[in-house]
XYZ file of C-alpha atoms in Angstrom:
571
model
C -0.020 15.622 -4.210
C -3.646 15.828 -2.486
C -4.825 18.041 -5.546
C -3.390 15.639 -7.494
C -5.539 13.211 -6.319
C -8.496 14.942 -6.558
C -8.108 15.829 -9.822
C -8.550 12.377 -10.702
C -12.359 12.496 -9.288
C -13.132 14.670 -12.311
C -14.409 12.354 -14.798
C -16.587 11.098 -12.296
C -17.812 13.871 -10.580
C -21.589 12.917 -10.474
C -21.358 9.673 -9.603
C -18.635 10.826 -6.824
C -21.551 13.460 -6.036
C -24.411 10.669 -5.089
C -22.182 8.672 -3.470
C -21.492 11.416 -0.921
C -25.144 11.943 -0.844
C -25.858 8.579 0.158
C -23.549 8.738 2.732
C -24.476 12.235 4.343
C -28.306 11.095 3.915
C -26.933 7.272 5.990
C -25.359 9.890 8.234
C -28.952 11.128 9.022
C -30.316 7.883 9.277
C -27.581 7.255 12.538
C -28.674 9.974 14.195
C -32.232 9.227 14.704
C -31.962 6.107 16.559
C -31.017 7.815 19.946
C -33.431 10.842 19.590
C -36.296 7.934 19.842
C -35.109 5.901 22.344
C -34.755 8.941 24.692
C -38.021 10.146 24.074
C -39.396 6.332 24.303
C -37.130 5.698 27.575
C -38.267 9.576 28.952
C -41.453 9.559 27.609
C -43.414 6.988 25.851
C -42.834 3.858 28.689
C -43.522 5.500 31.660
C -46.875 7.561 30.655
C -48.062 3.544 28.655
C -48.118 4.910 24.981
C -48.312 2.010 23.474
C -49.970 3.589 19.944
C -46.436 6.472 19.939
C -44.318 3.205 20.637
C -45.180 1.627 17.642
C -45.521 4.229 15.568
C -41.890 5.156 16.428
C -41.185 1.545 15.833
C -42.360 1.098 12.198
C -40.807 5.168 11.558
C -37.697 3.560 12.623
C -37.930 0.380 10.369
C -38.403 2.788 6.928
C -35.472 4.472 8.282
C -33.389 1.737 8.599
C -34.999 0.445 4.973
C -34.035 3.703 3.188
C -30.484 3.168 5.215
C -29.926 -0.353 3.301
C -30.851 1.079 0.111
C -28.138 3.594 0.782
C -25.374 1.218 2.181
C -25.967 -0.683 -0.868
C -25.809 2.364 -3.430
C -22.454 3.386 -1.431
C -21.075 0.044 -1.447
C -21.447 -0.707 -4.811
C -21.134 2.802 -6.770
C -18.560 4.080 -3.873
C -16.686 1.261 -5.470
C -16.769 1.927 -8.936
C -15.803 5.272 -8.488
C -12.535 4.207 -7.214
C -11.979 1.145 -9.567
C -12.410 4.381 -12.382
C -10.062 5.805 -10.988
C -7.971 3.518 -10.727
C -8.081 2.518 -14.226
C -7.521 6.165 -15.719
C -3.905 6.330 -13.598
C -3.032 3.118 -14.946
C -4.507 4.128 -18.218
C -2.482 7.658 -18.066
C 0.762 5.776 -16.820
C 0.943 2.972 -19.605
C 0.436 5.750 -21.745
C 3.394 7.855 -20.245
C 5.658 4.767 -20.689
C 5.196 4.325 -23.721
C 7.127 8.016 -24.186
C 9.798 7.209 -22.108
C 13.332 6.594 -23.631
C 15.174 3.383 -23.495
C 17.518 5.137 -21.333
C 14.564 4.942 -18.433
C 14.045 0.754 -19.292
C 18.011 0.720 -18.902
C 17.792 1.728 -15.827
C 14.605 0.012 -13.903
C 13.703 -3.520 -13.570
C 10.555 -4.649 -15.602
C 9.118 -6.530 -12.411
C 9.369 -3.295 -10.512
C 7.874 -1.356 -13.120
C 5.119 -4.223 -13.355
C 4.544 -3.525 -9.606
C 3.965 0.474 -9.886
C 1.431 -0.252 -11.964
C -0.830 -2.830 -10.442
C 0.081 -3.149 -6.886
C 0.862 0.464 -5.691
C -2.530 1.292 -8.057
C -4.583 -1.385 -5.973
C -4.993 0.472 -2.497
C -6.073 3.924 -4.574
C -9.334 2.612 -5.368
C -9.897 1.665 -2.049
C -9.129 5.205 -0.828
C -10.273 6.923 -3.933
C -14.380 5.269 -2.028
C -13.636 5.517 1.371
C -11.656 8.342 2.100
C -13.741 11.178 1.176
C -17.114 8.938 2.500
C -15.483 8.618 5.480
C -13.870 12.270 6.544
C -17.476 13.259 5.434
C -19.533 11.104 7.131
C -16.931 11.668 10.298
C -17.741 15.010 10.327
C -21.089 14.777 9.860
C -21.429 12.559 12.838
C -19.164 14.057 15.324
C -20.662 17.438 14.287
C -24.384 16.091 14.585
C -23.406 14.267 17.768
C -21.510 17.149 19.663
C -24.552 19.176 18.965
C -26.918 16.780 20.547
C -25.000 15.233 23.216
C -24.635 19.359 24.655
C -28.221 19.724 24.305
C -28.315 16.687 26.822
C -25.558 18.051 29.016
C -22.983 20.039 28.316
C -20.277 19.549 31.184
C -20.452 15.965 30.498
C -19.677 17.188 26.143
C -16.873 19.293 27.115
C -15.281 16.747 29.369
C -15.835 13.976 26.638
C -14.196 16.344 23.911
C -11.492 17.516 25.794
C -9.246 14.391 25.320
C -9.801 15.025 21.025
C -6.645 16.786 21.496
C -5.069 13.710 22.750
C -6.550 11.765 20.561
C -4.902 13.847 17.557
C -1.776 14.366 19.118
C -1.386 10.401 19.340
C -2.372 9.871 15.777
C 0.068 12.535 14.188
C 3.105 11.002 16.007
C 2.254 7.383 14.978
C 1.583 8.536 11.298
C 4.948 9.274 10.223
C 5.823 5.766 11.273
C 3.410 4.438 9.407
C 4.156 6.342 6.219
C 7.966 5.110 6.231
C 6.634 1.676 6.344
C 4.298 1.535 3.979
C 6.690 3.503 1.524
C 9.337 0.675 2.987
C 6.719 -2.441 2.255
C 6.186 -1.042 -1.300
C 10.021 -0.870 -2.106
C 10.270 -4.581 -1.143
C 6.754 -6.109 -2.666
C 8.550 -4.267 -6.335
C 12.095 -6.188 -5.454
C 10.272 -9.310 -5.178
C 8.270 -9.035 -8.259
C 11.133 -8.273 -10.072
C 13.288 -10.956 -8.676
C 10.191 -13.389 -9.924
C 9.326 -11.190 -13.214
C 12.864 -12.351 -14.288
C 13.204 -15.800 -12.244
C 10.123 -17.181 -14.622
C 11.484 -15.670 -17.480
C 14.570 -17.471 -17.105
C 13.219 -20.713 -16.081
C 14.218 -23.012 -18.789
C 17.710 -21.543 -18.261
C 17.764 -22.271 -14.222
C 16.285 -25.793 -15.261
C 19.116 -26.491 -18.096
C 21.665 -25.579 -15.627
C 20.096 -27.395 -12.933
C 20.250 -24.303 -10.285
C 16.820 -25.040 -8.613
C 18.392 -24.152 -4.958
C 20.105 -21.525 -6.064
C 16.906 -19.711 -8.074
C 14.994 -20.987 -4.184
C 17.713 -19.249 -2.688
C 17.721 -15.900 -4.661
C 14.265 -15.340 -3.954
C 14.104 -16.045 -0.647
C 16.737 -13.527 0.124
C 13.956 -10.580 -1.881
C 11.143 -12.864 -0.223
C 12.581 -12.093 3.179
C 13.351 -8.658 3.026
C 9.913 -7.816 2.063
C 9.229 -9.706 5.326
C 11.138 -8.016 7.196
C 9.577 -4.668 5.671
C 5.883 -5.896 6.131
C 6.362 -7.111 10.168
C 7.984 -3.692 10.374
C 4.695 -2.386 9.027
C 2.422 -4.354 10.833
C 4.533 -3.458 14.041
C 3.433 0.159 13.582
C -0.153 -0.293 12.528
C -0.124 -2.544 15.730
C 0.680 0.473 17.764
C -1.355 2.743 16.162
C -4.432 0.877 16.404
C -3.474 -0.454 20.076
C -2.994 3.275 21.076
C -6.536 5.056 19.248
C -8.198 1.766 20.908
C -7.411 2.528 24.450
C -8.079 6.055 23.938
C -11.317 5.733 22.459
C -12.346 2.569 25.451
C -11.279 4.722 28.197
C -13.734 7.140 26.393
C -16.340 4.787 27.066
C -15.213 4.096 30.487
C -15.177 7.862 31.103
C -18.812 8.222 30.018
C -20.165 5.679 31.938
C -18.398 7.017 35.328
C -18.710 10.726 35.272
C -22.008 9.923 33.435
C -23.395 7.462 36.610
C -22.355 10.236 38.692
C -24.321 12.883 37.218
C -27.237 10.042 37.301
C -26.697 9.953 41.156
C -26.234 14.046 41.084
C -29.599 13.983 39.606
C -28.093 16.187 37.192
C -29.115 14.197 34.241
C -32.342 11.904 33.475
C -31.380 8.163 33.194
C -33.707 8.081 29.689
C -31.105 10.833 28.610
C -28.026 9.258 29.920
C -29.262 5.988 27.804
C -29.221 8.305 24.984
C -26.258 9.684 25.705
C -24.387 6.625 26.114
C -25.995 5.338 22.571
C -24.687 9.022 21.072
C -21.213 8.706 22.654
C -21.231 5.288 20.254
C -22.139 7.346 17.715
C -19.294 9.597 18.777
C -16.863 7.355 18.753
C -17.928 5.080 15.424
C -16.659 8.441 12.961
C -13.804 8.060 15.618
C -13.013 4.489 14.344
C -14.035 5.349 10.698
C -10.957 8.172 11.227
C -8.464 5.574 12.407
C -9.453 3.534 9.487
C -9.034 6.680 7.214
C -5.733 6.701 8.350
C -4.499 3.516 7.196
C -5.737 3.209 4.290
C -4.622 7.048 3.432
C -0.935 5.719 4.434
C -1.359 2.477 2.090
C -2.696 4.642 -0.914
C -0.979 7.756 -0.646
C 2.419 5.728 -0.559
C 0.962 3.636 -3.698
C 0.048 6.992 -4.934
C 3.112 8.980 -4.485
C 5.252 6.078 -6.201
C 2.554 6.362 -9.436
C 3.445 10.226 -9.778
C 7.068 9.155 -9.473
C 6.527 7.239 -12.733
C 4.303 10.034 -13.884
C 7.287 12.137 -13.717
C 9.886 10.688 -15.067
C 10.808 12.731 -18.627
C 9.444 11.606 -21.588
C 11.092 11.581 -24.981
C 11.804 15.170 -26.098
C 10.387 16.699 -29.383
C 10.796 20.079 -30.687
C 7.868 21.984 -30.481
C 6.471 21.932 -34.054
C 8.068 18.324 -35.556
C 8.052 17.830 -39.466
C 6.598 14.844 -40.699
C 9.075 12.279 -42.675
C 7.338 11.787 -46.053
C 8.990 10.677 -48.693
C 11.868 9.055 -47.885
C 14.761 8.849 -49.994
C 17.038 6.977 -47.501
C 20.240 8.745 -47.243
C 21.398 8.762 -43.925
C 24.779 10.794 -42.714
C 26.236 10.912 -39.366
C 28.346 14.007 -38.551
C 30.892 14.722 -35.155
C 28.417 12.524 -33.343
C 29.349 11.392 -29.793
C 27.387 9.093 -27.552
C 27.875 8.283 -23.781
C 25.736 5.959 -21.468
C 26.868 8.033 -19.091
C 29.803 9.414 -17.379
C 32.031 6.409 -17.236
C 30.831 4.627 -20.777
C 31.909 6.779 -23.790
C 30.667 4.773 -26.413
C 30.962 6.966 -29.927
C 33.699 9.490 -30.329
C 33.434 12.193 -33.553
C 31.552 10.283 -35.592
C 31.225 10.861 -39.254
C 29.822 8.304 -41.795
C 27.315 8.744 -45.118
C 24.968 6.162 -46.021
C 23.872 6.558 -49.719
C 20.187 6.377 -50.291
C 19.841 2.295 -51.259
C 22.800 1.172 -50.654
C 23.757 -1.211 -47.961
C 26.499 -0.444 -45.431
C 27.506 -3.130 -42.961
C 29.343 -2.507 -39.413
C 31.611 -4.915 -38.113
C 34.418 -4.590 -35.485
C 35.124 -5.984 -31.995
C 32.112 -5.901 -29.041
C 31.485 -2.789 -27.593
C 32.513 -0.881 -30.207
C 29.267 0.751 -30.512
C 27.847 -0.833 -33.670
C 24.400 -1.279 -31.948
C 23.796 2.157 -30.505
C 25.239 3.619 -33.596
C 22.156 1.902 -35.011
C 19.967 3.035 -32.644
C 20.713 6.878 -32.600
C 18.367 6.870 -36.051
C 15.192 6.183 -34.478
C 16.254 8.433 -31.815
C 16.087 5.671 -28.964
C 18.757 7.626 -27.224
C 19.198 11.414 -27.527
C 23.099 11.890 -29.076
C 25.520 14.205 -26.680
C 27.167 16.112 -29.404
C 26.759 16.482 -33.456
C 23.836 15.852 -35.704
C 22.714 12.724 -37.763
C 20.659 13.699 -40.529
C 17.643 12.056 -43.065
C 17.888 13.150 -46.755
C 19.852 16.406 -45.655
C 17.301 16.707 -42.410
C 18.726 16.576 -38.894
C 16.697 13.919 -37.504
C 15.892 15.607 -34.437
C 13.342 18.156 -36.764
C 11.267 15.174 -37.264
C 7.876 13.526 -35.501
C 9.551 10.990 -33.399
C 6.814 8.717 -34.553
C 7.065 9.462 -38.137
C 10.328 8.446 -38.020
C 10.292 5.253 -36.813
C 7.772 4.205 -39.087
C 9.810 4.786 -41.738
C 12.751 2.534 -40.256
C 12.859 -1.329 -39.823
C 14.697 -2.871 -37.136
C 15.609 -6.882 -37.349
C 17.370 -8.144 -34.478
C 18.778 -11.534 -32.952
C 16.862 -11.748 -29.984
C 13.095 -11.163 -31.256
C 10.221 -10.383 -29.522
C 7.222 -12.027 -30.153
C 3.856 -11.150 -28.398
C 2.122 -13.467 -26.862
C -0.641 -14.868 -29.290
C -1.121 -15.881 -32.616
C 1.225 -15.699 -35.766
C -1.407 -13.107 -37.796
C -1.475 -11.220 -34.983
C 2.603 -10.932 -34.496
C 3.151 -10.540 -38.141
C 0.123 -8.044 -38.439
C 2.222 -5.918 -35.944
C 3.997 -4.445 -38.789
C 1.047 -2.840 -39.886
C -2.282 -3.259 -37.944
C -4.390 -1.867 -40.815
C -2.758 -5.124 -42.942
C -5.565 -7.370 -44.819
C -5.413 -10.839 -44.428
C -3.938 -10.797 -47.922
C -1.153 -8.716 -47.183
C 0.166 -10.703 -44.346
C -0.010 -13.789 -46.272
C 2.104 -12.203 -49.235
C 5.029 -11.054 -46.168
C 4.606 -14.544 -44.767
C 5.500 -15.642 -47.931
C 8.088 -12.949 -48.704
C 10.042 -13.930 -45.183
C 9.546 -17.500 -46.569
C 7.647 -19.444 -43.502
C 4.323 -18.925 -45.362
C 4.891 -23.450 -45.690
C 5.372 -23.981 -42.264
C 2.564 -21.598 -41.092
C 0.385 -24.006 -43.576
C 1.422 -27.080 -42.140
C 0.267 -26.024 -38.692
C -3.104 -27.402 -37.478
C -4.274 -23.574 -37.197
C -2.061 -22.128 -39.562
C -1.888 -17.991 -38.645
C -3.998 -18.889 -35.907
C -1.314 -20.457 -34.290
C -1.057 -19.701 -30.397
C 3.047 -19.249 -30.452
C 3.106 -18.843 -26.281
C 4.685 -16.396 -24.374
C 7.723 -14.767 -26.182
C 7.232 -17.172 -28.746
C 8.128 -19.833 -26.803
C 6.619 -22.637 -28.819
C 8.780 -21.649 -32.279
C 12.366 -22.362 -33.168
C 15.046 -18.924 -33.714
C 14.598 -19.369 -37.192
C 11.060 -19.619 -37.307
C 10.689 -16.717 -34.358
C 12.956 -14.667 -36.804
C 11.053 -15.127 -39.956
C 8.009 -13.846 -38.729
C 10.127 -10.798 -37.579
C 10.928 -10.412 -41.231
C 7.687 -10.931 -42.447
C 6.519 -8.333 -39.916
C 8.924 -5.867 -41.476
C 7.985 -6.576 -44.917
C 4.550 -5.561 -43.885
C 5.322 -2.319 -42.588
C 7.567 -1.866 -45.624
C 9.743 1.039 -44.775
C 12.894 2.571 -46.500
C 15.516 1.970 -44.347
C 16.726 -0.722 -42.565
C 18.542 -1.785 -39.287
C 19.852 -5.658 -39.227
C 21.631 -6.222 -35.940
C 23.360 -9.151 -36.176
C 19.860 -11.369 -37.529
C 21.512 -14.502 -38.408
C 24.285 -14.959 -35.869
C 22.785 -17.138 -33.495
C 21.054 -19.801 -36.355
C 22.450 -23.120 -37.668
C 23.791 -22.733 -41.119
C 21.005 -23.669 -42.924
C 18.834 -21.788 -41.395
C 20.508 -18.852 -42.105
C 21.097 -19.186 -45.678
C 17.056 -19.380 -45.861
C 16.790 -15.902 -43.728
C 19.516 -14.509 -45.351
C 17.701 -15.135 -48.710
C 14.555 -13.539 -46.644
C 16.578 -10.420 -45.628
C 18.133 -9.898 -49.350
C 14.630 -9.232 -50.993
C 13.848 -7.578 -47.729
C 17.051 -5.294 -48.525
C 16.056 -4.688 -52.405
C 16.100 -0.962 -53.148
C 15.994 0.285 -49.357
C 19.007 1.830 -47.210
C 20.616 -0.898 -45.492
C 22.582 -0.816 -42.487
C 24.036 -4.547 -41.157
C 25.596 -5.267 -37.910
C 26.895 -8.068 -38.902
C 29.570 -10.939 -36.391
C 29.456 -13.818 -39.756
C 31.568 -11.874 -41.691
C 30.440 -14.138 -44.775
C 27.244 -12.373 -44.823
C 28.094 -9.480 -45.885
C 30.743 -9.969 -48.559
C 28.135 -8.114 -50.911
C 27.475 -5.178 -48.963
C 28.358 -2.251 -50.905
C 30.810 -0.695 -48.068
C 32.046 -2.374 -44.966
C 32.757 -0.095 -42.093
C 34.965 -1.066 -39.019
C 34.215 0.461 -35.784
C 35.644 0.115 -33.144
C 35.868 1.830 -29.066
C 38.383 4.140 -31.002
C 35.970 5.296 -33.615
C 35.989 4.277 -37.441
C 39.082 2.961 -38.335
C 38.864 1.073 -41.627
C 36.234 1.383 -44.042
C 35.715 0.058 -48.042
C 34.667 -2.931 -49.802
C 35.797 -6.425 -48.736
C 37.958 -7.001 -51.556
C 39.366 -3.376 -50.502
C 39.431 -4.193 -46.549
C 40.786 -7.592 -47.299
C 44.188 -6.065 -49.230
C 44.235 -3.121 -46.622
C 45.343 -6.612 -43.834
C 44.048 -4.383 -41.656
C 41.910 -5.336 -38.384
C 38.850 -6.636 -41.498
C 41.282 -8.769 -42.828
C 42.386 -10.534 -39.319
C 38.327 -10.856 -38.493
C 37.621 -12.854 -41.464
C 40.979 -14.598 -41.462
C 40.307 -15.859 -37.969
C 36.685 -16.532 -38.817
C 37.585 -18.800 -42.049
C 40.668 -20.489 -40.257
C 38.109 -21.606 -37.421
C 35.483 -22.645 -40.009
């Protein structure tokens, strides 16, 4: 997973390259301060060199000069390094979902997925800067340090260094702690998102129904337990922290006794044991920078290790040289094909059905009969378990995923509208459209009027989903959004069922043209709507079990004829 990480550094190698520069030259810097004092405390004040003093004085100013320059260089450009970083995984892991099945949407929550992506990425860039700085500038310093501090003394080192061991020890034990609590915390923070992600969503529902407390209540439960996960957390850091922070006091207390005692020993000048008490600081700052280190490797790593998770996850499969779908003549046949969810849902059963190029087939039958994911095995949303399905004598699986679905329409009940303008939803459909062309589907889907009426017509802000547009209205600029991508077959899953009756005769006169010499498949619950289509097949969880015209399906008195009878008798 480290190499992983550091692969990421790549793209910004020579920027990652000065930083680390910076920070080795800052290193430096630090280590110069106690080499003067000694000499000044040794030397310079008791033999009155007063010219040496200040010329130390003003060497040490540059120094400290060039040092601010650095810090500044490291603290800004450090940064950016990391935000870069940062922005190529979350670059790299949109990217990845977008190749992901449905199957992997089924499955995971949108606020958690929402949360992978910007919170566990938000700690990386943080480490991405100050991880390597600080292991390098660590090193540096307790390296530089050790040597100097033995050239002062060298019991007084080796009793100093001896309780590193310790020091270690400590650290390793309280680390895997750590690590199950961050991982813990990041679980929880991608509950509660979700838990919101879908609480907001739903808010005009909660507020119709009135179930303020029980919406309060729902995420308070998710609130808590991330609560719960983040004292757990902080318990551990607490101990961590408490722990190194002894050690490295008593360090200080140990100096200062065994070092007074080599004072009284006259083993040791008291200039140098100033100097070595201003090293052992020294000493122990890459100390704290390494307890630092630590933390924020736990917080990133775990943010990190979730973002290869996603990484992971298996994309759509594709053959390994795909054919392009050119010239489509539309016919569309389905042979021995089964479907599960999984294990315990068996959807479609030994499946065989022909769709004749331009004709229009509709699919009716009782819920969960598998009418939808019949539809949606032709743009290969889901991967079939058994059989083939085939485009103009071509099993479908042969094909450029993306080629395909271009070359398929999909109108459903429940659209989805981006958030922002009308031109920009309808010019979805083809993003290469002229202002001309989505005027001419506007007025093709038939709300090219009402777009006109508005005070900024296709420049329209329609709100989130939508939100500011009726279902009829949201719908028609579905349709006009299909008659701008223009392809040769289409998929209507039940696209009228949940409008008034006058607003669906206007659709349905929006979907006919849309129709006109293209392969049509209709899921269809008003059975009225599809009186015309030129077969009617009934599936149901058994399979196909009627099929024909409606006058044909309506003398069969079969399971068509008791759907429409009921259907009419409650109209």
């Amino acid at each position: 997973m480290i190499h992983k990480f550091i692969s990421y550094y790549k793209p910004h190698k020579k920027l990652f390259a000065l930083d680390m520069l910076c920070a080795f030259l800052v290193a430096i810097c630090d280590l110069f301060y106690p080499m003067i004092t000694r000499n000044l405390i040794n030397d310079y004040v008791p033999n009155r060199q007063l010219q040496l003093i200040f010329i130390w004085a003003f060497v040490l100013l540059g120094i400290y000069l060039l040092k601010a320059g650095l810090n500044y260089f490291i603290q800004y450009y450090g940064h950016v390094v990391g935000v870069r970083m940062q922005a190529d995984m979350r670059k790299e892991v949109f990217t990845h979902l977008q190749e992901l099945p449905f199957s992997f949407f089924d499955k995971n929550k949108t606020g958690v997925i929402m949360s992978r992506i910007i919170n566990d990425l938000m700690d990386i860039s943080e480490l991405a800067h100050h991880g390597p700085e600080d292991l390098f500038v660590s090193t540096i310093m307790l390296i530089g340090s050790f040597i100097i501090l033995c050239t002062i003394n060298v019991p007084l080192t080796l009793i100093i260094f001896a309780f590193i061991p310790l020091l270690i020890w400590f650290a390793a034990k309280k680390r895997i702690k750590m690590t199950h609590a961050f991982t813990e915390t990041r679980v929880k923070v991608a509950e509660v998102n979700a838990g919101l992600e879908n609480s907001i969503s739903g808010i005009r529902v909660a507020k119709a129904f009135a179930n303020k407390e029980y919406e309060i209540q729902k995420f308070q439960k998710d609130n808590l337990a991330f609560q719960k996960a983040r004292e757990f957390a902080y318990k551990a850091m607490a101990e961590f922290f408490s722990g190194m922070n002894f050690i490295v006091d008593f360090l200080n207390v140990l100096v200062l006794l065994v070092g007074g005692y080599f004072v009284y020993q006259y083993k040791i000048q008291l200039g140098d044991f100033v100097a070595y008490l201003l090293y052992i600081n020294l000493f122990l700052r890459p100390i704290r920078k390494l307890i630092q280190f630590i933390e924020q490797y736990q917080s990133g790593m775990t943010g990190f290790k979730r973002f290869i998770e996603l990484m992971e996850a298996k994309p759509e499969s594709e053959i390994e040289t795909p054919i392009q779908l050119q010239d489509v003549q539309g016919q569309i046949d389905f042979k021995n094909v089964s479907f599960m969810y999984d294990e315990n849902s068996h959807i479609l059963n030994n499946i065989n059905l022909t769709i004749e190029k331009g004709k229009t087939v509709a699919l009716v039958g009782p819920s969960g009969g598998g009418k939808t994911t019949l539809c949606h095995l032709i743009p290969r949303f889901y991967e079939i378990d058994e059989g083939q399905i085939y485009i103009d004598n071509v099993d479908i699986k042969k094909f450029d995923r993306m080629s395909l679905r271009k070359n398929i329409g999909i109108v459903q009940q429940d659209v989805f509208l981006f958030t922002g303008t009308i031109k920009e939803n309808i010019a979805y459909g083809n993003l290469d459209a002229t202002d001309e062309e989505i005027i001419e589907a506007a007025k093709q889907a038939n709300i090219h009027d009402f777009i006109l009426h508005l005070a900024n017509g296709y420049n329209t802000y329609i709100g989130e989903r939508g939100v500011k547009l009726s279902g009829g209205q949201k719908q028609r600029i579905s349709i006009a959004r299909l008659f701008l991508k223009n392809p040769p077959i289409l998929i209507l899953d039940e696209a009228t069922s949940a409008l008034d009756n006058a607003t669906e005769i206007l659709i349905q006169q929006s979907l006919d043209k849309l129709a006109k010499g293209r392969t049509t498949l209709i899921v269809a619950h008003r059975l009225s709507t599809i009186k015309n289509a030129d077969e009617i097949i009934v599936l149901t969880d058994k399979g196909i079990e009627e099929r024909g015209s409606h006058k044909e399906l309506l003398n069969k008195q079969g399971i068509y004829a008791n759907l429409y009878e009921s259907q009419f008798t409650l109209a």
